[in-house]
mmCIF file of C-alpha atoms in Angstrom:
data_model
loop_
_atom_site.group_PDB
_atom_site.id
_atom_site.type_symbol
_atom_site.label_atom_id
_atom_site.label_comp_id
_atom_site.label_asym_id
_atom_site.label_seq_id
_atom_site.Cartn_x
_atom_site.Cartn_y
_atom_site.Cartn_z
ATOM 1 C CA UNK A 18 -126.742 40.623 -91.488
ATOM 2 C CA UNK A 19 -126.312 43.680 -89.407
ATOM 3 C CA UNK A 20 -124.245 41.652 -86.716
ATOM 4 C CA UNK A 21 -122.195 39.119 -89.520
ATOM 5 C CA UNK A 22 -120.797 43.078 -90.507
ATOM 6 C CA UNK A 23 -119.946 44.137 -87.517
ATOM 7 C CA UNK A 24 -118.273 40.802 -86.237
ATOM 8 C CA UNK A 25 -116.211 41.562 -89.650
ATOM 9 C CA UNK A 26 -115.509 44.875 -88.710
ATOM 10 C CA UNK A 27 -113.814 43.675 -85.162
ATOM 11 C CA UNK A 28 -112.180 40.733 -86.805
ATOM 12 C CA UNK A 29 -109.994 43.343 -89.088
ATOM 13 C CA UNK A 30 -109.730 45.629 -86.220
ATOM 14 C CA UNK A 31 -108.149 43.419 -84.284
ATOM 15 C CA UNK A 32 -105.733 42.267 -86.920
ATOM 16 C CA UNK A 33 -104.911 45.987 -87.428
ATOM 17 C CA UNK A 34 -104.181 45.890 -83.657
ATOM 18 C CA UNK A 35 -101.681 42.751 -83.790
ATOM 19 C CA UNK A 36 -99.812 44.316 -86.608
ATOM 20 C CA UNK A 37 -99.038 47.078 -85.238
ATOM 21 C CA UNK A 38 -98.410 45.502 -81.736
ATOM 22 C CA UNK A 39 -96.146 43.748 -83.458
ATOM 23 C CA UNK A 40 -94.336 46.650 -85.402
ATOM 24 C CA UNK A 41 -93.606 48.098 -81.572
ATOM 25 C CA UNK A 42 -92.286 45.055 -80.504
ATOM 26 C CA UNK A 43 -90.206 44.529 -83.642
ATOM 27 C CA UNK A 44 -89.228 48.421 -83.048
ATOM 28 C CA UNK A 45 -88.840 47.884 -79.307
ATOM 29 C CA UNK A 46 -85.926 45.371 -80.404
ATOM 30 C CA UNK A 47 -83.972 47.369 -82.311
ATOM 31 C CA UNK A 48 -82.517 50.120 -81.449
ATOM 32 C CA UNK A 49 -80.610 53.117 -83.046
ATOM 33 C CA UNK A 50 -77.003 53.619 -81.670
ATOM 34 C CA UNK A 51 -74.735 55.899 -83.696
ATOM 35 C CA UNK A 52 -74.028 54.013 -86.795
ATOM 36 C CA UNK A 53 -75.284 50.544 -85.487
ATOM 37 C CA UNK A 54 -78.696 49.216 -85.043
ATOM 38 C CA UNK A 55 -78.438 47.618 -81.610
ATOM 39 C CA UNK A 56 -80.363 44.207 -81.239
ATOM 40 C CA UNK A 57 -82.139 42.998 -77.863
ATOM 41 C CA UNK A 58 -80.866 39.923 -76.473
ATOM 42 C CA UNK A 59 -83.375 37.611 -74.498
ATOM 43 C CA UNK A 60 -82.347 35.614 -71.370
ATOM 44 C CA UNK A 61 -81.129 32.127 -72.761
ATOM 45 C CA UNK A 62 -78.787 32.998 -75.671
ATOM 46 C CA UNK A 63 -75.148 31.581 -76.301
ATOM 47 C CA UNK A 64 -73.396 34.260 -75.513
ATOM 48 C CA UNK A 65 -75.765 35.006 -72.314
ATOM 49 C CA UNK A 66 -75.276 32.062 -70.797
ATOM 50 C CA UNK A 67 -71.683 32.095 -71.704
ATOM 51 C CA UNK A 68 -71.261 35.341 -69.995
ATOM 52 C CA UNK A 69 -73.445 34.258 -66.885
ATOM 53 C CA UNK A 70 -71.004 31.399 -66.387
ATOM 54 C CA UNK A 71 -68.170 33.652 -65.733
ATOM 55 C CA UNK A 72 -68.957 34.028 -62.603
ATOM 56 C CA UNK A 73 -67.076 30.635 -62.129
ATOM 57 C CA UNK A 74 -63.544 30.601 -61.791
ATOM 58 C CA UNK A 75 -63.637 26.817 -63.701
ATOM 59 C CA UNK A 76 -65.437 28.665 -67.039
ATOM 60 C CA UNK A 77 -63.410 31.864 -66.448
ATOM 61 C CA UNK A 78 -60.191 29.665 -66.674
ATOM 62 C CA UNK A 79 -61.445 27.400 -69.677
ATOM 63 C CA UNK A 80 -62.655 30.250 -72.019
ATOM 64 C CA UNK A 81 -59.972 32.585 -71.106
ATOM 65 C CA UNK A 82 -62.643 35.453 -70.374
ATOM 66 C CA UNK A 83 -63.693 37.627 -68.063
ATOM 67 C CA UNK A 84 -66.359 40.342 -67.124
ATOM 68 C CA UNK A 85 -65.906 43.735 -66.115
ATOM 69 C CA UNK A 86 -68.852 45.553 -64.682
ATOM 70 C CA UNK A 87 -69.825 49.076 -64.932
ATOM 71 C CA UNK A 88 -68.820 51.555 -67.602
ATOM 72 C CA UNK A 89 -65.410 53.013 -66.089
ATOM 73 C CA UNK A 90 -63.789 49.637 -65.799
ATOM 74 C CA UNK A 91 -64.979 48.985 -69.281
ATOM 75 C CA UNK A 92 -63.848 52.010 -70.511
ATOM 76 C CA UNK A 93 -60.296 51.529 -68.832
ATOM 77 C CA UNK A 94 -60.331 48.044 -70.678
ATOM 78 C CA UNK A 95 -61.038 49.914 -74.276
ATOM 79 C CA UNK A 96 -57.905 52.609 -73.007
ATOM 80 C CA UNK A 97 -55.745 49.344 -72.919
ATOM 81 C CA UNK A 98 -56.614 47.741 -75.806
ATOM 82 C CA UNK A 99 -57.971 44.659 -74.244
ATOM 83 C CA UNK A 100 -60.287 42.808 -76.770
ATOM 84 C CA UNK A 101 -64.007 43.315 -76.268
ATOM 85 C CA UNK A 102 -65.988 40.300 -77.004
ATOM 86 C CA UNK A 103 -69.386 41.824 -75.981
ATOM 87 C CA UNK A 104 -70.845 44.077 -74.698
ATOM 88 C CA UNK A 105 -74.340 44.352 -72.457
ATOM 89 C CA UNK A 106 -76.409 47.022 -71.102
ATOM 90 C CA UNK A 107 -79.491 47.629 -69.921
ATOM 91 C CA UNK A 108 -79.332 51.151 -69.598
ATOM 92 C CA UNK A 109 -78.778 52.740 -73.082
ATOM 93 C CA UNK A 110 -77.580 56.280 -71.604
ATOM 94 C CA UNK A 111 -74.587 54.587 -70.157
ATOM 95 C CA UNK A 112 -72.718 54.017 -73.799
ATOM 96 C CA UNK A 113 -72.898 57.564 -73.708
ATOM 97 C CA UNK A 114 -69.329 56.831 -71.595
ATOM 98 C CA UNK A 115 -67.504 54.668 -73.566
ATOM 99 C CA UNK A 116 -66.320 54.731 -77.905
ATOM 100 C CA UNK A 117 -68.289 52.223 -79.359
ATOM 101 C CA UNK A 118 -67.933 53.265 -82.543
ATOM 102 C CA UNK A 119 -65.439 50.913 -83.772
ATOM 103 C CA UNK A 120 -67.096 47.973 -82.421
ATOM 104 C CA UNK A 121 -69.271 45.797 -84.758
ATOM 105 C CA UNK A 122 -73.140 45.899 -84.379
ATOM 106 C CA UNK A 123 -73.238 42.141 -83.283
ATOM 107 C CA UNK A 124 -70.885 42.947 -80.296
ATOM 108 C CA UNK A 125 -73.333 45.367 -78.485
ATOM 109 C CA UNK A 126 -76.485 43.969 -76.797
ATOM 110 C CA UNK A 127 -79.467 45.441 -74.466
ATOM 111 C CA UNK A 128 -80.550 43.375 -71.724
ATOM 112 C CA UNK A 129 -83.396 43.669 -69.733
ATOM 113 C CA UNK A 130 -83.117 44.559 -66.132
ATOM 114 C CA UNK A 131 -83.400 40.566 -64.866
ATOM 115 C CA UNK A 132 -80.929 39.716 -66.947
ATOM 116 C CA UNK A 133 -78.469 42.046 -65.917
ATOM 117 C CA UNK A 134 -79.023 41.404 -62.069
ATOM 118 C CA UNK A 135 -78.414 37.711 -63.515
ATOM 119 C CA UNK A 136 -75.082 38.429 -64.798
ATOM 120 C CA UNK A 137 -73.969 40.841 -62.138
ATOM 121 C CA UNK A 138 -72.668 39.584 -58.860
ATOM 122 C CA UNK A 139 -72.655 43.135 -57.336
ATOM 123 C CA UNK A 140 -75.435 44.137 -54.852
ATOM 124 C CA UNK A 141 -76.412 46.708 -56.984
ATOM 125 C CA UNK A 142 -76.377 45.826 -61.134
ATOM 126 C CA UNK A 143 -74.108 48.217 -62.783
ATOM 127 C CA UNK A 144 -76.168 48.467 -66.008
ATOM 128 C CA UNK A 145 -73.694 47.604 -68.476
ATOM 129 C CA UNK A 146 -71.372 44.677 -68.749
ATOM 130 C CA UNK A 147 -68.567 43.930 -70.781
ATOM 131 C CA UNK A 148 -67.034 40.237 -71.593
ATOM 132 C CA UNK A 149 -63.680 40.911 -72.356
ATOM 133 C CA UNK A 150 -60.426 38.062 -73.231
ATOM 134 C CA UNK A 151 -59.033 37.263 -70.242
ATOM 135 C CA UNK A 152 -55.451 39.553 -69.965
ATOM 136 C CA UNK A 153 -51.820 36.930 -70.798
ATOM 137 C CA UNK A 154 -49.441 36.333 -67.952
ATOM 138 C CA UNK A 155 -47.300 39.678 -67.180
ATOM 139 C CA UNK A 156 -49.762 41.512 -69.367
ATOM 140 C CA UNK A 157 -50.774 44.448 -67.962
ATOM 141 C CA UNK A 158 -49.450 48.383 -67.508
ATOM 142 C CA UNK A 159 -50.686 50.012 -70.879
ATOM 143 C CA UNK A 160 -52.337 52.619 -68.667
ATOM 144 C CA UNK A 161 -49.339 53.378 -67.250
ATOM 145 C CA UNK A 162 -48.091 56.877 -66.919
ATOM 146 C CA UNK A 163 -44.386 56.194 -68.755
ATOM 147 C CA UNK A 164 -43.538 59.917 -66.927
ATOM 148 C CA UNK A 165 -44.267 58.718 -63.311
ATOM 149 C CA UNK A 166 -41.363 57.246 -60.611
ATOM 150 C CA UNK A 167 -41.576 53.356 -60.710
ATOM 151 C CA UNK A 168 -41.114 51.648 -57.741
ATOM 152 C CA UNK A 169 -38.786 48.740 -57.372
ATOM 153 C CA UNK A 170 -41.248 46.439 -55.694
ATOM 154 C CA UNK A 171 -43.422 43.031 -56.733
ATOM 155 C CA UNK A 172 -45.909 42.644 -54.618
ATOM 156 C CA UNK A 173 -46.722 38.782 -53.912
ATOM 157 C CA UNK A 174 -49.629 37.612 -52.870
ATOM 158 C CA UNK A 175 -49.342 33.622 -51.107
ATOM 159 C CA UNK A 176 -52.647 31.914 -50.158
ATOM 160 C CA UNK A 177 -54.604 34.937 -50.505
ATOM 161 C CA UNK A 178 -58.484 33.707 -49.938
ATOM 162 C CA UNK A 179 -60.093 37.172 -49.886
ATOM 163 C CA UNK A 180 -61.663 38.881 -52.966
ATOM 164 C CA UNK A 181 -61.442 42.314 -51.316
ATOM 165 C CA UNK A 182 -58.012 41.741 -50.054
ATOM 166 C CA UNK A 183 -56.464 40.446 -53.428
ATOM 167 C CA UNK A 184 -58.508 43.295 -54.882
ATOM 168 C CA UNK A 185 -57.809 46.429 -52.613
ATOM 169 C CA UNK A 186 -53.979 45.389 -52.940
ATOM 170 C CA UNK A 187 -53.776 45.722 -56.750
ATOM 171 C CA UNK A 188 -55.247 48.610 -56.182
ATOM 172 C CA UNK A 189 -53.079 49.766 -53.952
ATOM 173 C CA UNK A 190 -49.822 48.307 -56.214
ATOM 174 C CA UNK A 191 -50.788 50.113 -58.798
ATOM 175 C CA UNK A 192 -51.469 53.642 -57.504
ATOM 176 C CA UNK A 193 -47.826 53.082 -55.938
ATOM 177 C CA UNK A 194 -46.773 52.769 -59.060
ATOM 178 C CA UNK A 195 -44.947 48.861 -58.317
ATOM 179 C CA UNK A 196 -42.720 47.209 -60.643
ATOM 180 C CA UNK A 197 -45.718 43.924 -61.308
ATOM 181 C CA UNK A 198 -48.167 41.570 -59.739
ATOM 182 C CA UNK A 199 -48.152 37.918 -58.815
ATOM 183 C CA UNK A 200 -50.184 35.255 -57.232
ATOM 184 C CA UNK A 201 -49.656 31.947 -56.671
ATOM 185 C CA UNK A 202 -51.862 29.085 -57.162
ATOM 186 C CA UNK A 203 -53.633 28.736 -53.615
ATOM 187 C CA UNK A 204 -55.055 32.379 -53.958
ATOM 188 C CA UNK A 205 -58.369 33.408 -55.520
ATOM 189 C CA UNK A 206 -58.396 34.463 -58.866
ATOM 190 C CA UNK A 207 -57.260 37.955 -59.736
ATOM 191 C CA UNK A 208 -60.163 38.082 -62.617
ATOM 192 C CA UNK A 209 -62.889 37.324 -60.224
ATOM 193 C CA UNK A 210 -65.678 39.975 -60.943
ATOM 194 C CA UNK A 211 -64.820 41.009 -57.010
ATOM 195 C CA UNK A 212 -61.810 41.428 -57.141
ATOM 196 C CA UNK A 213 -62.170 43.087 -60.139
ATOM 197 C CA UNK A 214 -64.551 45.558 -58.832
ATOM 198 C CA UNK A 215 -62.037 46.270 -55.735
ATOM 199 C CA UNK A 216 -59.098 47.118 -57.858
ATOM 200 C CA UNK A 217 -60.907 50.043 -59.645
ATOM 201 C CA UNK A 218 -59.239 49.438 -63.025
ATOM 202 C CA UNK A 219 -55.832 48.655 -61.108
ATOM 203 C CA UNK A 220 -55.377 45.503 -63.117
ATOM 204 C CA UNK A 221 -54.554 47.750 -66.471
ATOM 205 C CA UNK A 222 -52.039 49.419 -64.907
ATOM 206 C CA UNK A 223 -49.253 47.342 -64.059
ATOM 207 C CA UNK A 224 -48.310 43.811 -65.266
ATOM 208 C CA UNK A 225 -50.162 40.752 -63.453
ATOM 209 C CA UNK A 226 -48.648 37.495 -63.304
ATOM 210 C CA UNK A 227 -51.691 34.838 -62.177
ATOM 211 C CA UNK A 228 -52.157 31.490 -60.674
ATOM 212 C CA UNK A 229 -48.565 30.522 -60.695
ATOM 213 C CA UNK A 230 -46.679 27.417 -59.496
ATOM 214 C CA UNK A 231 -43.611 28.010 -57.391
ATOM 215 C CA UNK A 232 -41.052 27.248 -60.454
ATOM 216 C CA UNK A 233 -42.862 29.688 -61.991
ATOM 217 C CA UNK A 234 -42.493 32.334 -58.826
ATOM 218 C CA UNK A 235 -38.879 31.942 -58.612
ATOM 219 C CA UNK A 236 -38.218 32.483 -62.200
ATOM 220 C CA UNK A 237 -40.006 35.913 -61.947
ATOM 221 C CA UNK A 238 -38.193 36.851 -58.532
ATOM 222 C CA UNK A 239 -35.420 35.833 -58.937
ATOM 223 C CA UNK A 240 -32.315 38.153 -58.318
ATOM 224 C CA UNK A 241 -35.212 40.444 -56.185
ATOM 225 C CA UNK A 242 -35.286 40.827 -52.209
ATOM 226 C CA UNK A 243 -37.382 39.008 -50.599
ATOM 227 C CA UNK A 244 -39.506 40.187 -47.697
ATOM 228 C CA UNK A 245 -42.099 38.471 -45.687
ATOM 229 C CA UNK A 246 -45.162 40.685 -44.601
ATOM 230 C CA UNK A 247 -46.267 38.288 -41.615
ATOM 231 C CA UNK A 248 -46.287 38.867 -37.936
ATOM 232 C CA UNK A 249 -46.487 35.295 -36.824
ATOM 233 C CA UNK A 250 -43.307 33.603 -38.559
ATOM 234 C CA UNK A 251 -41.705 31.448 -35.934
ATOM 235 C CA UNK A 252 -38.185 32.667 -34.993
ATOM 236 C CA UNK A 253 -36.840 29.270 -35.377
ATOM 237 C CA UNK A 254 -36.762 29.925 -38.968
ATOM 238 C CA UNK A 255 -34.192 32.371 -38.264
ATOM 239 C CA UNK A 256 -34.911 35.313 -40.653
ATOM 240 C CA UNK A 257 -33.794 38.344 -39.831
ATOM 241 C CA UNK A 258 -37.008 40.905 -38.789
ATOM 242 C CA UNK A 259 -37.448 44.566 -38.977
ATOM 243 C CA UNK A 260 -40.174 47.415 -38.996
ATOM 244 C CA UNK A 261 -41.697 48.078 -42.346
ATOM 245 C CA UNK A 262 -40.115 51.639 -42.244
ATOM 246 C CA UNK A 263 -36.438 50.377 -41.252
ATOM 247 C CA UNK A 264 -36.201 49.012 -44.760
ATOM 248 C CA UNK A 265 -34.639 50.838 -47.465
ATOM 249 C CA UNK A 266 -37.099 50.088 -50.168
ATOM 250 C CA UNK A 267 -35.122 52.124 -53.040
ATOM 251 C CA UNK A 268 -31.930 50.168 -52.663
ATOM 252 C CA UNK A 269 -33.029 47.590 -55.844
ATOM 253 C CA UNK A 270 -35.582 45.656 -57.113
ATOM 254 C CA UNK A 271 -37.639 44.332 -54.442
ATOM 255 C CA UNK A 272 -40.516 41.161 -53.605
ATOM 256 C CA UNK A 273 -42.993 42.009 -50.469
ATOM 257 C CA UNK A 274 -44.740 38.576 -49.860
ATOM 258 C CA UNK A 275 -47.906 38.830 -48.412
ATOM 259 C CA UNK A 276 -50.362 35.886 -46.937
ATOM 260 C CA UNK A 277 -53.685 35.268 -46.033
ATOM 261 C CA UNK A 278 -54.809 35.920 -42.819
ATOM 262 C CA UNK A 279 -56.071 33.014 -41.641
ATOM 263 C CA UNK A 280 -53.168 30.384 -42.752
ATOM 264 C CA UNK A 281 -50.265 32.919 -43.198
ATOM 265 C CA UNK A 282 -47.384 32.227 -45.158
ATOM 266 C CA UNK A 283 -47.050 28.967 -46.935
ATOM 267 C CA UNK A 284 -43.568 26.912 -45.882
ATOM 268 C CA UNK A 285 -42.366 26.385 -49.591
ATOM 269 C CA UNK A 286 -42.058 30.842 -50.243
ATOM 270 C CA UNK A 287 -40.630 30.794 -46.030
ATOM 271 C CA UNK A 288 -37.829 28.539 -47.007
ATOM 272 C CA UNK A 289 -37.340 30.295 -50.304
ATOM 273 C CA UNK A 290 -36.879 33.398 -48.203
ATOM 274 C CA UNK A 291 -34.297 31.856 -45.915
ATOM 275 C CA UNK A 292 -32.540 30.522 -48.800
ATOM 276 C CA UNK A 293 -31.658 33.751 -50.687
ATOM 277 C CA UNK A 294 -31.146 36.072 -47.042
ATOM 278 C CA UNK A 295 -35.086 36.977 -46.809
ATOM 279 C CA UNK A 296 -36.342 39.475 -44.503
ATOM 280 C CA UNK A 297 -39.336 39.946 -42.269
ATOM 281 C CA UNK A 298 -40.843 43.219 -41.690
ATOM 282 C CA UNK A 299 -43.657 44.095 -39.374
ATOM 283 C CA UNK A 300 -45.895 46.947 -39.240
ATOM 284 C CA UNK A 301 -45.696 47.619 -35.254
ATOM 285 C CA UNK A 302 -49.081 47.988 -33.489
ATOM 286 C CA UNK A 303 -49.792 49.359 -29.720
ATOM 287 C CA UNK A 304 -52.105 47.247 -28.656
ATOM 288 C CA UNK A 305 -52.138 43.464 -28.688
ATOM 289 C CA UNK A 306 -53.961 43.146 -31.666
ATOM 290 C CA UNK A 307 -53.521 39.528 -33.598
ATOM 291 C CA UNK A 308 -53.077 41.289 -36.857
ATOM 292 C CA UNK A 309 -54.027 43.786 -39.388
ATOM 293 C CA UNK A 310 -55.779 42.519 -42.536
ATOM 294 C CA UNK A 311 -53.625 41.208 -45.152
ATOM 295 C CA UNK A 312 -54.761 44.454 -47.220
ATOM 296 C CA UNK A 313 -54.135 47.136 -44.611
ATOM 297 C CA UNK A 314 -50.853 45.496 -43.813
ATOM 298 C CA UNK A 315 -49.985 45.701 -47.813
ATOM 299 C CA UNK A 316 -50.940 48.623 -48.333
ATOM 300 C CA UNK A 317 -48.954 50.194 -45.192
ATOM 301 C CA UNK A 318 -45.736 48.655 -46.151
ATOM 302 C CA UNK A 319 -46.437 49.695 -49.938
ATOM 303 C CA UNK A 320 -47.090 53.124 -49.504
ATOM 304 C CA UNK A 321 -43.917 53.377 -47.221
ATOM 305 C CA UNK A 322 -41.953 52.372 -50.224
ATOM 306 C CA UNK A 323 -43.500 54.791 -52.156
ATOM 307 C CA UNK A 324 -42.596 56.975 -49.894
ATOM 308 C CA UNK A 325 -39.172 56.527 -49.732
ATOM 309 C CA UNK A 326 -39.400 56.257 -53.403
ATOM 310 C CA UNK A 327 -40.154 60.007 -53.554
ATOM 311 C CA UNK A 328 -37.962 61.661 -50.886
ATOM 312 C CA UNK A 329 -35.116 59.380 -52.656
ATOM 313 C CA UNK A 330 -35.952 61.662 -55.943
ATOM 314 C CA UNK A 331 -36.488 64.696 -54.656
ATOM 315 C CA UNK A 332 -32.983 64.972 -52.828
ATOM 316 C CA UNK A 333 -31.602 64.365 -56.552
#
C-alpha cells in the first residue's frame, strides 16, 4: 500500500515536472521585444528555406530578393526605404541597432546559432539577417548626401567575375560620389551576399543598373565618354591611350569601363568605344607588372576624378 502511494506520488511529480518544462519551452519561444512578442523560428520553415536559397543567384533572380547581413547594412537598407520582408537574428541585443518598431510582429524572427551559420555565407555569422526586395534597375542613391559635389562619371563594370572586385568598386563609386552603376550580363551579380558585404552599404547610395544586355548599356551611356580601363587593348584597334591623370574628368558626363582580369574587355563595349571616339587610359606602373586588380585599377582612376572634381570647385 505504502509503495502503490508513493509510485502515485512520483507519477504527479513528474507530470508537475513536464508542465512546467513545457511552460519554459513555450516561454523560451516567445520573446518580449518592445511592443511585439517575437516568435522562434525552427530550421525548416518557408520563409527559412526561402531565405537560405538566396544564396543562389537563380532564386535571388526569380524571387526578386536579397539578404543583407549584419545590422549596419540592414540598418542602411531601413535609411533607404527598401522593403523588409524579414528579419532574423540570433542575437537579440543586436535589434538594439536598428527601428523595428514599425515592423509587424510576424516579420521579426530568432534563430538559433546553426541556423544562422546556415544562412550566412560569411566566415564569421553576423547574428542578424535581413531578407529584403531585391532594389529596381537605376534604383539606388536615397542615402545620398543632396549637398555633396557629384561626379560626372558611370562606372561600368564588363565581365567582372570577382565578388570582391564588383564589391570594393561600388564601394569605391559611391564614396566618390559617381553619377550611377552598371553591369552587364557576363558579370556576377551585384546582390550577391559578397559583394554585398564588400560594398559596405555602397549599393544605397548611388543608382545601380544590373545584369544588362548591350542595347540596354548603350541606352544608359549614351551621349557619355567612353573610356576603357585596360592595359592590354591591342593597338590595332586604334583608340587613342592616355594616363589616368591626363584626362580631364570634369569636362562632362563620363563612362570608365572596367573588365575582369582574367578575360579583359569584351569586343562588343571595344568596338562601341571606337565607334563614338573612346579612350584608353592606363594607370602607369614601374615595374613590369601584368596588371593591377580590376578593383585597385578602378578605384585609382576613380578617385583621380574625384580629385579633379574638387580642385575644379574650389578654384570657383
Amino acid at each position: 500500500m505504502h509503495l502503490l502511494f508513493r509510485r502515485h506520488i512520483l507519477v504527479e511529480e513528474a507530470g508537475i515536472a513536464a508542465e512546467f518544462l513545457s511552460a519554459v519551452t513555450r516561454t523560451a519561444q516567445s520573446i518580449k521585444q518592445g511592443k511585439h512578442t517575437i516568435k522562434a523560428l525552427e530550421s525548416g520553415t518557408p520563409r527559412l528555406r526561402m531565405a537560405a536559397s538566396l544564396n543562389k543567384r537563380k532564386h535571388r533572380e526569380k524571387h526578386g530578393r536579397i539578404m543583407l547581413e549584419g545590422w549596419r547594412h540592414i540598418r542602411e537598407a531601413f535609411m533607404a526605404k527598401a522593403k523588409v520582408l524579414n528579419i532574423f537574428y540570433s542575437n537579440p541585443a543586436l535589434l538594439d541597432h536598428i527601428d523595428t518598431s514599425s515592423l509587424p510582429s510576424s516579420c521579426l524572427a530568432q534563430i538559433s546559432e546553426e541556423t544562422m551559420e546556415s544562412l550566412s555565407s560569411a566566415v564569421t555569422p553576423p547574428g542578424i539577417i535581413g531578407m529584403f526586395k531585391r532594389p529596381r534597375q537605376g534604383e539606388g542613391g536615397e542615402l545620398k548626401n543632396r549637398n555633396t559635389l557629384q561626379l560626372p562619371l558611370t562606372v561600368l563594370c564588363d565581365g567582372l567575375k570577382d565578388p570582391t572586385n564588383l564589391g570594393t568598386l561600388v564601394r569605391t563609386s559611391a564614396a566618390a560620389a559617381c553619377q550611377s552603376f552598371i553591369t552587364s550580363t557576363g558579370c556576377v551579380d551585384v546582390w550577391d551576399p559578397k559583394v554585398l558585404r564588400c560594398a559596405a552599404g555602397g549599393h544605397f547610395y548611388l543608382p545601380i543598373h544590373y545584369n544588362l544586355d548591350w542595347e540596354e548599356i548603350e541606352a544608359v551611356i549614351a551621349d557619355k565618354r567612353i573610356f576603357l580601363a585596360d592595359n592590354n587593348i591591342s593597338d590595332d584597334l586604334c583608340i587613342p591611350s592616355s594616363a589616368h591623370f591626363l584626362v580631364d574628368w570634369t569636362q562632362g558626363p563620363s563612362v570608365l569601363v572596367i573588365g575582369g582580369e582574367t578575360t579583359g574587355l569584351g569586343e562588343i563595349i571595344k568596338n562601341i568605344a571606337w565607334q563614338h571616339q573612346g579612350q584608353l587610359v592606363r594607370v602607369p606602373m614601374a615595374n613590369t607588372i601584368d596588371c593591377l586588380s580590376a578593383a585597385m585599377a578602378g578605384t585609382v582612376i576613380i578617385y583621380e576624378a574625384y580629385r579633379q572634381l574638387l580642385i575644379a570647385e574650389q578654384d570657383r
